[in-house]
Coordinates of C-alpha atoms and ligand atoms in Angstrom, one line a residue:
M128 CA -31.9 -29.3 28.1
T129 CA -27.9 -29.7 28.7
V130 CA -26.1 -26.9 30.1
V131 CA -24.4 -26.6 26.9
A132 CA -27.5 -26.5 24.5
K133 CA -28.8 -24.2 26.6
E134 CA -25.7 -21.5 26.9
I135 CA -26.5 -22.2 22.5
S136 CA -30.3 -21.5 22.8
Q137 CA -29.3 -18.2 24.7
Q138 CA -26.3 -16.8 22.6
M139 CA -28.7 -17.6 19.7
Q140 CA -31.7 -15.9 21.1
K141 CA -29.5 -12.6 21.6
L142 CA -28.8 -12.8 18.1
I143 CA -32.1 -13.3 16.9
Q144 CA -33.0 -10.3 19.2
L145 CA -30.3 -8.3 17.6
L146 CA -31.7 -9.1 14.0
E147 CA -35.0 -8.3 14.3
K148 CA -34.5 -4.9 15.7
W149 CA -32.1 -4.3 13.0
N150 CA -34.8 -5.3 10.4
Y151 CA -37.3 -3.5 12.5
E152 CA -35.5 -0.4 12.3
Y153 CA -34.2 -0.9 8.7
N154 CA -38.2 -1.6 7.4
F155 CA -40.1 0.2 9.7
L156 CA -38.3 3.5 11.0
N157 CA -36.3 4.0 7.9
Q158 CA -33.3 4.2 10.6
P159 CA -31.0 1.5 9.6
T160 CA -28.2 1.8 12.4
V161 CA -26.3 -0.6 11.4
D162 CA -24.1 -1.4 8.1
D163 CA -25.4 -4.3 5.5
K164 CA -22.3 -6.0 5.8
I165 CA -22.7 -6.2 9.8
Y166 CA -26.0 -7.1 9.3
D167 CA -25.0 -10.2 7.1
Q168 CA -22.4 -11.0 9.1
T169 CA -24.3 -11.1 12.2
F170 CA -27.1 -13.7 10.1
Q171 CA -24.0 -15.6 9.3
E172 CA -22.8 -16.3 12.9
L173 CA -26.6 -17.2 13.7
K174 CA -26.6 -19.1 10.7
D175 CA -23.4 -21.1 11.7
L176 CA -24.8 -21.7 14.8
E177 CA -27.7 -23.7 14.0
E178 CA -25.7 -25.9 11.5
K179 CA -23.1 -26.7 14.2
Y180 CA -25.7 -27.7 17.3
N181 CA -28.1 -28.6 14.8
L182 CA -30.5 -26.3 16.9
V183 CA -33.1 -23.9 15.1
L184 CA -35.2 -21.6 17.4
P185 CA -38.8 -21.7 16.2
N186 CA -38.2 -17.2 15.7
S187 CA -35.1 -17.9 14.0
P188 CA -34.8 -15.2 11.1
T189 CA -33.0 -17.8 9.2
Q190 CA -36.3 -19.5 8.7
K191 CA -38.2 -16.7 7.2
V192 CA -38.5 -16.5 3.3
G193 CA -37.2 -13.0 2.4
S194 CA -36.2 -12.1 5.9
K195 CA -36.4 -8.9 5.5
I196 CA -40.5 -7.6 6.3
K197 CA -42.1 -5.9 3.5
K198 CA -43.8 -2.5 3.2
K199 CA -47.0 -1.3 1.9
F200 CA -45.9 0.1 -1.3
H201 CA -47.4 -1.0 -5.1
P202 CA -45.5 -3.7 -6.5
V203 CA -44.3 -2.7 -10.1
A204 CA -43.3 -5.7 -12.5
H205 CA -40.3 -4.4 -14.1
Q206 CA -40.6 -4.9 -18.1
I207 CA -36.8 -6.3 -18.3
P208 CA -35.3 -7.7 -15.0
M209 CA -33.0 -5.7 -12.6
L210 CA -30.6 -7.7 -12.6
S211 CA -27.4 -7.6 -10.1
L212 CA -23.8 -7.5 -11.0
E213 CA -21.3 -10.3 -10.5
S214 CA -19.0 -8.8 -8.3
T215 CA -15.4 -9.7 -6.3
D216 CA -12.3 -7.8 -5.1
N217 CA -10.5 -11.1 -6.3
Y218 CA -8.0 -10.3 -9.5
E219 CA -8.0 -13.5 -10.5
E220 CA -12.0 -13.5 -11.0
L221 CA -11.5 -10.3 -12.9
V222 CA -9.1 -11.8 -15.6
R223 CA -11.8 -14.8 -15.5
F224 CA -14.3 -12.6 -16.6
D225 CA -12.3 -10.9 -19.3
E226 CA -10.9 -14.5 -20.9
K227 CA -15.0 -15.6 -20.6
V228 CA -16.2 -12.8 -22.3
K229 CA -13.1 -12.3 -25.1
K230 CA -13.6 -16.7 -25.7
K231 CA -17.5 -15.9 -26.0
L232 CA -17.2 -13.6 -28.3
G233 CA -14.1 -14.7 -30.4
L234 CA -12.0 -11.7 -30.1
N235 CA -8.7 -10.7 -28.7
E236 CA -9.1 -7.4 -28.1
I237 CA -12.5 -5.6 -26.3
D238 CA -13.3 -2.1 -25.4
Y239 CA -15.0 -1.7 -21.6
L240 CA -16.0 0.6 -20.0
C241 CA -15.3 1.2 -16.2
E242 CA -17.5 3.6 -14.2
L243 CA -17.6 4.2 -10.3
K244 CA -19.5 1.9 -8.4
I245 CA -21.9 4.2 -6.5
D246 CA -22.6 2.8 -2.8
G247 CA -26.2 3.2 -3.0
L248 CA -29.4 1.6 -4.3
S249 CA -30.4 1.3 -8.0
A250 CA -33.6 2.1 -8.7
S251 CA -35.4 2.7 -12.1
L252 CA -37.0 6.1 -13.3
H253 CA -40.0 5.9 -15.9
Y254 CA -40.7 9.0 -18.2
Q255 CA -44.0 8.3 -19.6
N256 CA -44.8 10.8 -22.9
G257 CA -41.2 12.2 -22.1
K258 CA -42.5 13.0 -18.3
L259 CA -41.4 11.5 -15.4
S260 CA -43.9 9.6 -13.9
K261 CA -42.2 7.0 -10.9
I262 CA -39.8 5.6 -9.7
V263 CA -39.5 2.0 -8.7
T264 CA -36.6 0.4 -6.5
R265 CA -35.2 -2.7 -7.7
G266 CA -36.8 -5.1 -5.3
D267 CA -35.8 -8.7 -6.2
G268 CA -35.1 -7.9 -10.0
W269 CA -38.2 -8.9 -11.2
T270 CA -40.7 -6.9 -9.0
G271 CA -40.1 -3.3 -7.5
E272 CA -41.8 -1.0 -5.3
D273 CA -43.5 2.2 -6.7
V274 CA -41.5 4.8 -4.3
S275 CA -42.6 7.9 -6.2
V276 CA -44.3 9.7 -3.1
N277 CA -40.6 10.6 -2.7
L278 CA -39.8 11.7 -5.8
P279 CA -39.4 15.2 -4.8
L280 CA -36.2 14.5 -2.3
I281 CA -34.1 14.0 -5.3
Q282 CA -32.3 16.8 -6.0
N283 CA -31.0 16.3 -9.8
L284 CA -33.5 14.5 -12.0
P285 CA -34.9 16.5 -15.3
K286 CA -38.8 16.4 -14.9
N287 CA -38.9 16.1 -18.9
L288 CA -37.3 14.5 -21.6
P289 CA -36.6 15.9 -25.6
E290 CA -38.4 12.5 -26.4
K291 CA -42.2 12.9 -26.1
T292 CA -43.6 10.1 -27.3
K293 CA -42.1 6.7 -25.9
I294 CA -41.9 5.4 -22.7
I295 CA -38.5 5.7 -21.7
E296 CA -36.7 3.7 -18.5
I297 CA -33.8 5.3 -16.9
R298 CA -31.9 3.5 -14.3
G299 CA -29.4 4.4 -12.4
E300 CA -28.4 4.6 -8.6
I301 CA -29.5 6.6 -5.8
Y302 CA -27.3 7.8 -3.3
M303 CA -27.1 10.0 -0.1
K304 CA -23.7 12.3 -0.1
K305 CA -21.5 12.2 2.7
E306 CA -22.4 16.0 4.1
E307 CA -26.0 15.2 3.9
F308 CA -25.7 12.6 5.9
Q309 CA -23.1 14.1 8.2
R310 CA -25.9 16.6 8.6
L311 CA -28.5 14.1 9.1
N312 CA -26.7 12.1 11.9
N313 CA -26.0 15.4 13.5
E314 CA -29.7 16.2 13.6
L315 CA -30.5 12.8 14.5
K316 CA -28.0 13.0 17.7
K317 CA -29.0 16.4 19.1
R318 CA -32.5 14.8 19.3
K319 CA -30.7 11.9 20.8
L320 CA -32.0 9.8 18.5
S321 CA -29.9 6.4 16.8
L322 CA -27.8 7.3 14.4
L323 CA -27.7 6.0 10.6
A324 CA -24.9 3.5 10.0
N325 CA -23.5 5.0 6.9
P326 CA -25.3 6.8 3.5
R327 CA -26.1 3.7 1.5
N328 CA -28.5 2.6 4.2
A329 CA -29.6 6.1 5.1
A330 CA -30.3 6.7 1.0
A331 CA -32.4 3.0 1.4
G332 CA -34.0 4.2 4.3
T333 CA -35.4 7.3 2.8
L334 CA -36.7 5.9 -0.3
R335 CA -39.4 3.9 1.4
T336 CA -40.4 6.4 3.8
L337 CA -44.1 6.1 3.2
I338 CA -44.7 9.4 4.6
P339 CA -42.1 11.6 4.5
T340 CA -41.8 13.7 7.5
Q341 CA -38.2 15.0 7.5
Q342 CA -36.5 16.8 4.7
R343 CA -33.5 14.5 3.3
N344 CA -32.0 15.4 -0.1
L345 CA -31.3 12.0 -2.4
N346 CA -29.3 12.5 -5.7
F347 CA -29.4 10.2 -8.6
F348 CA -26.5 9.3 -11.3
A349 CA -27.9 7.7 -14.2
Y350 CA -26.6 4.6 -16.1
Q351 CA -28.6 2.8 -18.5
I352 CA -31.3 3.9 -21.1
L353 CA -34.1 1.5 -21.8
R354 CA -36.9 1.7 -24.3
H355 CA -40.2 -0.1 -24.0
D356 CA -40.8 -0.4 -27.9
N357 CA -40.9 -3.8 -29.0
D358 CA -37.9 -3.7 -31.8
K359 CA -35.1 -2.0 -29.3
V360 CA -34.6 -2.0 -25.9
N361 CA -31.3 0.3 -26.0
E362 CA -31.5 4.0 -26.9
T363 CA -27.7 4.0 -28.1
S364 CA -25.4 1.4 -29.7
N365 CA -22.7 1.3 -26.8
Q366 CA -22.3 2.3 -23.2
L367 CA -20.2 5.9 -23.6
N368 CA -22.6 7.2 -25.9
C369 CA -25.2 6.3 -23.4
L370 CA -23.6 8.0 -20.8
E371 CA -23.1 11.3 -23.4
K372 CA -26.7 11.0 -24.1
L373 CA -27.9 10.8 -20.5
A374 CA -25.7 14.1 -20.1
N375 CA -27.7 15.6 -22.7
W376 CA -31.0 14.8 -21.5
G377 CA -30.0 16.5 -18.3
F378 CA -28.8 13.5 -16.1
E379 CA -25.8 12.8 -14.0
P380 CA -24.2 10.3 -15.5
S381 CA -21.9 8.0 -13.0
P382 CA -19.1 10.5 -12.9
Y383 CA -15.3 9.6 -13.9
Y384 CA -16.0 6.8 -16.4
R385 CA -13.1 5.2 -18.9
I386 CA -12.8 3.5 -22.0
C387 CA -10.0 0.6 -20.6
H388 CA -8.7 -1.3 -23.6
S389 CA -6.9 -3.6 -21.1
L390 CA -7.0 -5.5 -17.9
E391 CA -3.5 -3.0 -17.3
E392 CA -5.6 -0.3 -18.0
I393 CA -8.6 -1.2 -15.8
Q394 CA -6.0 -1.9 -12.8
K395 CA -4.6 1.6 -13.8
Y396 CA -8.4 3.4 -13.5
F397 CA -9.2 1.1 -10.2
Q398 CA -5.7 2.8 -8.6
E399 CA -6.6 6.0 -9.4
V400 CA -10.3 5.7 -8.0
K401 CA -9.1 3.7 -5.0
E402 CA -6.8 7.0 -4.2
K403 CA -10.1 9.5 -5.3
R404 CA -12.2 7.4 -3.3
D405 CA -12.2 9.5 0.4
N406 CA -12.2 13.1 -1.8
L407 CA -15.9 11.8 -3.3
E408 CA -18.7 13.8 -2.3
F409 CA -20.3 10.4 -2.1
E410 CA -19.6 6.7 -1.1
I411 CA -18.4 3.9 -3.8
D412 CA -17.3 0.7 -2.9
G413 CA -15.3 -0.7 -6.3
I414 CA -15.8 0.2 -10.3
V415 CA -18.1 -1.3 -12.6
I416 CA -16.7 -2.6 -15.7
K417 CA -19.2 -3.1 -18.6
V418 CA -18.7 -4.2 -21.9
N419 CA -18.8 -1.0 -24.1
N420 CA -20.4 -2.5 -27.0
Y421 CA -24.0 -3.1 -27.0
E422 CA -23.8 -5.5 -29.9
Y423 CA -22.4 -8.1 -28.0
Y424 CA -25.3 -7.9 -25.2
E425 CA -27.3 -10.4 -26.6
K426 CA -24.6 -13.0 -27.6
L427 CA -23.1 -12.8 -24.0
G428 CA -26.6 -13.2 -22.3
N429 CA -27.4 -13.1 -18.6
T430 CA -27.5 -15.9 -15.9
N431 CA -30.7 -15.5 -13.9
R432 CA -28.8 -13.0 -11.5
F433 CA -26.6 -11.1 -13.4
P434 CA -25.5 -10.1 -17.0
R435 CA -22.4 -11.7 -18.7
W436 CA -21.1 -8.4 -20.4
A437 CA -20.4 -6.5 -16.7
F438 CA -18.6 -7.5 -13.5
A439 CA -17.8 -5.3 -10.3
Y440 CA -14.4 -5.0 -8.7
K441 CA -15.0 -3.8 -5.5
F442 CA -12.4 -2.9 -2.6
P443 CA -11.9 -5.3 0.1
A444 CA -14.4 -4.7 2.9
S445 CA -13.0 -2.3 5.7
I446 CA -15.1 -3.0 8.2
V447 CA -15.4 -5.7 10.2
L448 CA -17.5 -7.3 13.1
S449 CA -15.2 -8.3 16.6
E450 CA -16.1 -8.6 20.2
V451 CA -14.1 -6.7 23.2
K452 CA -12.1 -8.8 25.3
D453 CA -10.5 -6.3 27.7
I454 CA -9.3 -2.5 27.2
Q455 CA -5.6 -2.1 28.0
V456 CA -4.8 1.3 29.8
E457 CA -1.4 2.6 28.5
I458 CA 0.9 5.7 30.2
T459 CA 2.6 7.4 27.1
R460 CA 6.0 9.4 27.6
S461 CA 3.7 12.5 28.1
G462 CA 1.9 10.7 31.1
R463 CA -1.2 10.8 29.1
V464 CA -3.1 7.7 29.3
S465 CA -4.2 6.3 26.2
Y466 CA -6.9 3.3 26.3
V467 CA -6.4 -0.1 23.7
A468 CA -9.3 -2.5 22.9
Q469 CA -8.7 -5.7 22.9
I470 CA -10.5 -8.1 20.9
I471 CA -10.9 -11.3 19.8
P472 CA -8.5 -12.0 16.4
V473 CA -10.5 -11.0 12.9
S474 CA -9.3 -10.6 9.7
L475 CA -9.2 -7.2 7.8
L476 CA -8.0 -6.4 4.2
G477 CA -5.7 -9.1 4.2
S478 CA -4.1 -8.6 7.8
Q479 CA -4.9 -10.3 11.2
I480 CA -6.0 -7.6 13.6
S481 CA -6.0 -8.1 17.5
K482 CA -6.6 -4.6 18.7
A483 CA -8.0 -1.3 18.5
T484 CA -7.0 2.2 19.2
L485 CA -10.1 4.1 22.0
H486 CA -8.0 7.2 21.8
N487 CA -9.2 9.0 24.8
Y488 CA -11.9 8.3 27.9
G489 CA -14.1 10.9 26.2
F490 CA -13.9 8.5 23.2
I491 CA -15.1 5.4 25.4
Q492 CA -18.0 7.4 26.6
Q493 CA -19.3 8.6 23.5
L494 CA -19.5 5.1 22.6
N495 CA -21.2 3.7 25.7
L496 CA -18.3 1.0 25.3
A497 CA -17.8 -1.8 27.7
I498 CA -15.7 -5.2 28.0
G499 CA -18.0 -7.7 25.9
D500 CA -19.4 -5.8 23.6
R501 CA -19.2 -6.7 20.1
V502 CA -17.5 -3.8 17.9
V503 CA -17.6 -2.5 14.6
I504 CA -14.0 -2.0 13.6
K505 CA -12.6 0.0 10.9
K506 CA -9.1 0.5 9.6
A507 CA -8.6 4.4 9.5
G508 CA -6.8 5.6 6.1
D509 CA -5.9 1.8 6.1
I510 CA -3.2 1.9 8.9
I511 CA -4.7 1.9 12.8
P512 CA -8.0 -0.3 13.3
Q513 CA -10.3 1.4 15.0
V514 CA -13.5 0.9 16.8
V515 CA -16.2 3.0 14.7
Q516 CA -19.8 0.9 17.0
V517 CA -20.6 -0.4 19.8
I518 CA -23.2 -3.3 19.3
K519 CA -24.6 -3.7 23.0
M520 CA -25.4 -7.4 23.4
N521 CA -28.0 -8.3 26.6
G522 CA -29.6 -4.5 26.6
Q523 CA -27.5 -3.9 29.4
N524 CA -26.5 -0.1 28.6
T525 CA -23.4 0.3 31.1
C526 CA -19.9 1.9 30.4
W527 CA -16.5 0.9 31.1
I528 CA -14.9 2.5 34.3
P529 CA -11.6 3.9 34.1
P530 CA -8.8 3.2 37.0
T531 CA -8.3 5.8 39.6
N532 CA -4.8 4.9 39.6
C533 CA -1.5 4.9 37.3
P534 CA -1.0 1.2 36.4
S535 CA 2.5 1.9 36.7
C536 CA 3.2 3.6 39.4
S537 CA -0.3 3.8 41.2
A538 CA -0.1 7.7 41.2
L539 CA -3.9 8.9 41.5
L540 CA -4.5 9.6 37.7
A541 CA -5.5 13.9 36.7
W542 CA -8.3 14.5 34.3
N543 CA -8.2 17.4 32.2
Q544 CA -10.8 20.3 32.4
E545 CA -13.3 18.6 29.9
Q546 CA -12.8 15.0 31.5
I547 CA -11.7 13.6 28.4
Y548 CA -8.4 12.6 28.8
Q549 CA -6.3 11.1 31.9
H550 CA -3.2 12.1 33.1
C551 CA -0.2 10.2 35.5
P552 CA 1.3 13.3 36.9
N553 CA 4.0 11.7 38.5
E554 CA 7.3 12.7 36.3
D555 CA 9.2 10.1 37.6
C556 CA 6.6 7.7 36.6
P557 CA 9.1 4.1 35.4
E558 CA 6.5 3.8 31.9
R559 CA 6.8 7.5 31.6
N560 CA 10.5 7.4 31.9
I561 CA 10.7 3.8 30.0
K562 CA 8.6 5.1 26.8
S563 CA 11.8 8.3 27.2
L564 CA 14.3 5.8 27.2
A565 CA 12.5 4.3 24.2
L566 CA 12.6 7.5 22.2
F567 CA 15.7 8.3 23.3
A568 CA 17.4 4.9 21.8
S569 CA 14.6 5.2 18.4
K570 CA 15.5 6.3 15.0
Q571 CA 14.4 9.7 15.4
G572 CA 17.0 9.9 18.5
M573 CA 19.9 8.1 19.2
D574 CA 19.1 5.2 16.8
I575 CA 20.6 2.9 18.9
K576 CA 20.0 -0.2 16.8
G577 CA 18.5 -3.1 18.3
V578 CA 17.1 -1.6 21.4
S579 CA 13.8 -2.7 21.9
E580 CA 11.0 -1.1 24.4
A581 CA 11.2 -4.8 25.6
I582 CA 15.0 -4.9 26.5
I583 CA 14.5 -1.0 27.7
R584 CA 12.1 -2.4 30.2
K585 CA 14.2 -5.3 31.4
L586 CA 17.2 -3.0 31.7
Y587 CA 15.1 -0.3 33.8
Q588 CA 13.7 -3.0 35.8
V589 CA 16.8 -4.2 37.4
N590 CA 18.5 -0.6 37.7
L591 CA 21.3 -0.7 34.9
L592 CA 19.1 1.9 33.0
K593 CA 17.1 4.9 34.7
T594 CA 18.3 7.5 32.4
P595 CA 19.3 8.5 29.2
T596 CA 23.0 8.6 30.3
D597 CA 23.3 5.4 31.7
F598 CA 23.1 3.9 28.2
Y599 CA 26.5 5.1 28.0
R600 CA 27.4 3.4 31.4
L601 CA 26.5 -0.1 30.1
E602 CA 29.8 -0.8 28.3
Q603 CA 31.4 -1.1 32.2
K604 CA 28.3 -3.6 33.0
K605 CA 28.4 -6.2 31.0
S606 CA 28.7 -9.4 33.3
E607 CA 25.5 -7.7 34.5
L608 CA 23.9 -7.4 31.4
L609 CA 24.7 -11.0 30.2
K610 CA 22.7 -12.2 33.5
I611 CA 19.7 -10.6 32.3
E612 CA 17.3 -13.5 30.7
G613 CA 17.2 -13.3 27.0
L614 CA 20.4 -11.5 26.5
Q615 CA 23.3 -13.6 25.0
K616 CA 27.0 -12.7 24.5
K617 CA 26.5 -11.7 20.9
S618 CA 23.3 -9.2 21.5
V619 CA 25.0 -7.3 24.3
N620 CA 28.2 -6.8 21.9
N621 CA 25.9 -5.8 19.3
L622 CA 24.4 -3.5 21.6
L623 CA 27.0 -2.4 22.7
N624 CA 28.5 -1.7 19.2
S625 CA 25.1 0.5 18.6
I626 CA 25.5 2.4 21.6
E627 CA 29.3 3.8 21.0
Q628 CA 27.9 4.6 16.9
S629 CA 25.4 6.2 18.1
K630 CA 27.9 9.0 19.7
K631 CA 28.6 9.7 16.4
K632 CA 25.6 10.8 15.6
P633 CA 25.0 14.9 15.3
F634 CA 25.0 16.7 17.9
F635 CA 21.3 17.8 17.4
C636 CA 19.9 14.1 17.3
L637 CA 21.1 14.3 21.0
I638 CA 18.6 17.0 21.4
T639 CA 15.8 15.2 19.2
A640 CA 16.4 11.9 21.3
L641 CA 15.5 14.3 24.3
G642 CA 11.9 14.4 23.5
I643 CA 11.0 17.7 24.1
P644 CA 7.6 18.7 23.2
L645 CA 7.1 20.1 19.5
L646 CA 11.3 19.8 19.1
G647 CA 11.6 17.6 16.2
G648 CA 14.8 17.4 14.2
V649 CA 14.3 20.5 11.9
K650 CA 14.1 22.7 15.1
S651 CA 16.9 20.6 17.2
R652 CA 18.9 21.9 14.1
K653 CA 18.0 25.5 14.1
L654 CA 18.4 25.5 18.0
V655 CA 21.6 24.3 18.3
S656 CA 23.0 25.9 15.2
N657 CA 25.9 28.1 17.1
Y658 CA 26.2 25.4 19.8
P659 CA 29.0 22.6 18.6
N660 CA 28.4 20.5 21.9
L661 CA 26.4 20.1 24.9
G662 CA 28.8 22.0 27.0
S663 CA 28.2 25.4 24.7
L664 CA 24.4 24.6 24.9
L665 CA 24.2 24.3 28.8
Q666 CA 26.2 27.7 28.7
A667 CA 23.5 29.5 26.7
V668 CA 21.0 27.8 28.8
E669 CA 22.2 29.5 32.0
K670 CA 22.9 32.8 30.3
N671 CA 19.4 32.9 29.0
E672 CA 21.1 33.0 25.3
L673 CA 18.8 30.2 24.1
E674 CA 15.6 31.7 24.6
P675 CA 15.7 34.4 21.2
I676 CA 16.5 31.5 19.4
G677 CA 13.5 29.4 20.7
K678 CA 11.6 32.3 20.3
L679 CA 12.5 32.1 16.0
L680 CA 10.5 28.7 16.8
G681 CA 7.4 29.5 17.3
T682 CA 5.8 30.7 20.6
E683 CA 4.7 27.2 22.1
T684 CA 7.7 25.4 20.9
Q685 CA 9.7 28.1 23.4
K686 CA 7.5 27.8 26.1
E687 CA 8.7 23.6 25.8
I688 CA 12.2 24.8 25.4
T689 CA 12.1 26.8 28.6
H690 CA 9.6 24.3 30.5
Y691 CA 12.5 21.5 29.9
F692 CA 15.4 23.3 30.7
Q693 CA 13.9 24.3 33.8
K694 CA 13.6 21.3 35.2
P695 CA 16.6 20.8 37.6
K696 CA 16.2 16.8 36.9
N697 CA 16.6 17.5 33.2
L698 CA 19.6 19.7 33.7
E699 CA 21.1 17.2 36.1
I700 CA 21.0 14.6 33.0
L701 CA 22.6 16.9 30.6
K702 CA 25.4 17.6 32.7
D703 CA 25.8 14.3 33.3
M704 CA 25.8 13.0 29.7
E705 CA 28.5 15.6 29.6
K706 CA 30.9 13.3 30.7
F707 CA 30.5 11.3 28.0
N708 CA 31.7 14.5 25.4
F709 CA 28.9 14.9 23.4
Ligands
IVH5 S1 -24.9 -1.5 -14.0 C1 -27.6 -5.5 -14.8 N1 -23.4 0.5 -12.9 O1 -24.4 -2.1 -8.3 C2 -26.5 -4.3 -14.0 N2 -24.5 -1.1 -11.2 O2 -23.7 -4.8 -7.2 C3 -26.5 -3.3 -14.4 N3 -24.2 0.1 -9.1 O3 -27.8 -3.9 -8.5 C4 -25.9 -2.8 -12.9 N4 -22.6 1.6 -9.5 O4 -27.4 -0.7 -7.5 C5 -24.3 -0.6 -12.7 N5 -21.9 2.7 -12.3 C6 -23.2 1.5 -11.8 C7 -23.2 0.7 -10.8 C8 -24.1 0.1 -10.3 C9 -23.5 1.0 -8.5 C10 -25.0 -1.2 -8.1 C11 -26.4 -1.6 -8.5 C12 -26.3 -2.8 -8.9 C13 -25.5 -3.2 -7.9 C14 -24.9 -4.7 -8.2

């Protein structure tokens, strides 16, 4: 075997081990620890490697038919197959679905019944002579598993139906509420067991437990009534009536449903649902659009995988797998150390990401994160990507060790009492000064346009800019500015012009620009309301007159103000600033 082939087969072996572990957790322990999307991505990665190098290891799960191992539940054949749904997060495909439906039916307009797409697992309840008799999973769509041992775990099912004689099947989605999922994970954490990946996997694991040992609560949303009569399959004539009937029978029908008459109305519904998503008690991953009138179902028919009368329009996936290349240590203005994971670039919700926040060292320790680990990345509030899970590749269980010294000034980093945060104690740390200067020039401060942190850094390094007052001395240093790499005549002129303009900002902006903690624009304006300029303010500081106004802003803010003005270095800067008529 060549060196490359050996390396590749080692890498494949690691992926196989991971997939096997996840399969075992899912199928035997009922404790799936990763999201299905992450399982699928890893499975695909293995498949891609196999194709690229034309090498398949004998134990590869890609070679197993139905790679997930089956357990011993009684199989039940579905009288009517439980199909899946055609799904996408691409609007054009939704448009195509609508076009196809209308074309096939020869109609220009159609009523759709839109529902939430519950992130659970579909199941079928059997009512025999009006009595709840069993629950069957979807399985492969044709044959499911009888998981009735777990019926008592489902909280919101009517035990009886008003119709006694027929066999009636109710289909819907089994799910776990977010709160219950949290409760369960807290319990697992206390017992130092692996945590469950998400509510969907937790529900799947719970429903497929052979011998239930732990109280776990599940719920059910109903969306379909089927009768096992030869002459009639559907109980009602349209989906709207079906949901209403389900509610009358004591089921919780899939909530927030709505009739939509056009694609525009569907888009509006989708947007509304998207905004509601985080506040719902359960997880959803999109909406389901169903032709409302059942009369059309036969004409539309099914493919062998899904019906042509329904379509799932999903939210774009918000998690993705990547790998940590490095952990960067950054010193903030206050001296607190922040940690940022540099990851192999991946695309998530339409943007390319190469960094993820790690908050503080306590967070890194909790994740047990090390360089080289695989990580699950999620967009928090759809803005800053965060590491939410770590996947150890080689069984090693190490955690990254933080630096002991400040990367900027080499001072020994201090820890807070709980050993969660590190902090650079050096008040004159270059990095802290650069960040303070950047805040001074920023929009929240003096709004010196066109001055980036990178320019400030360069000016700081050549001693042209050490304190905020130095901005106002740059005019006399034009020739030195022109020597700086990347600064042309035009940009120097623009820079000096913006600095001049900033002098016209109201006085309170200068106070905000100092970056006194808790003192934003509104409070700064209040603090200086009786003082037209820096001179009068500094006099008030000397006479202790500022304190009563500070108190009005709250005790914590007051403390910060006093703390700031007590430092001789700060007073020196402000006195120096007075020379520029502030
Ligand atoms: S209707 C013939 N309605 O989504 C299929 N499915 O991705 C009829 N799902 O297997 C399914 N919420 O498990 C329907 N309101 C809803 C749903 C829903 C979630 C699931 C269902 C299905 C999967 C397809």
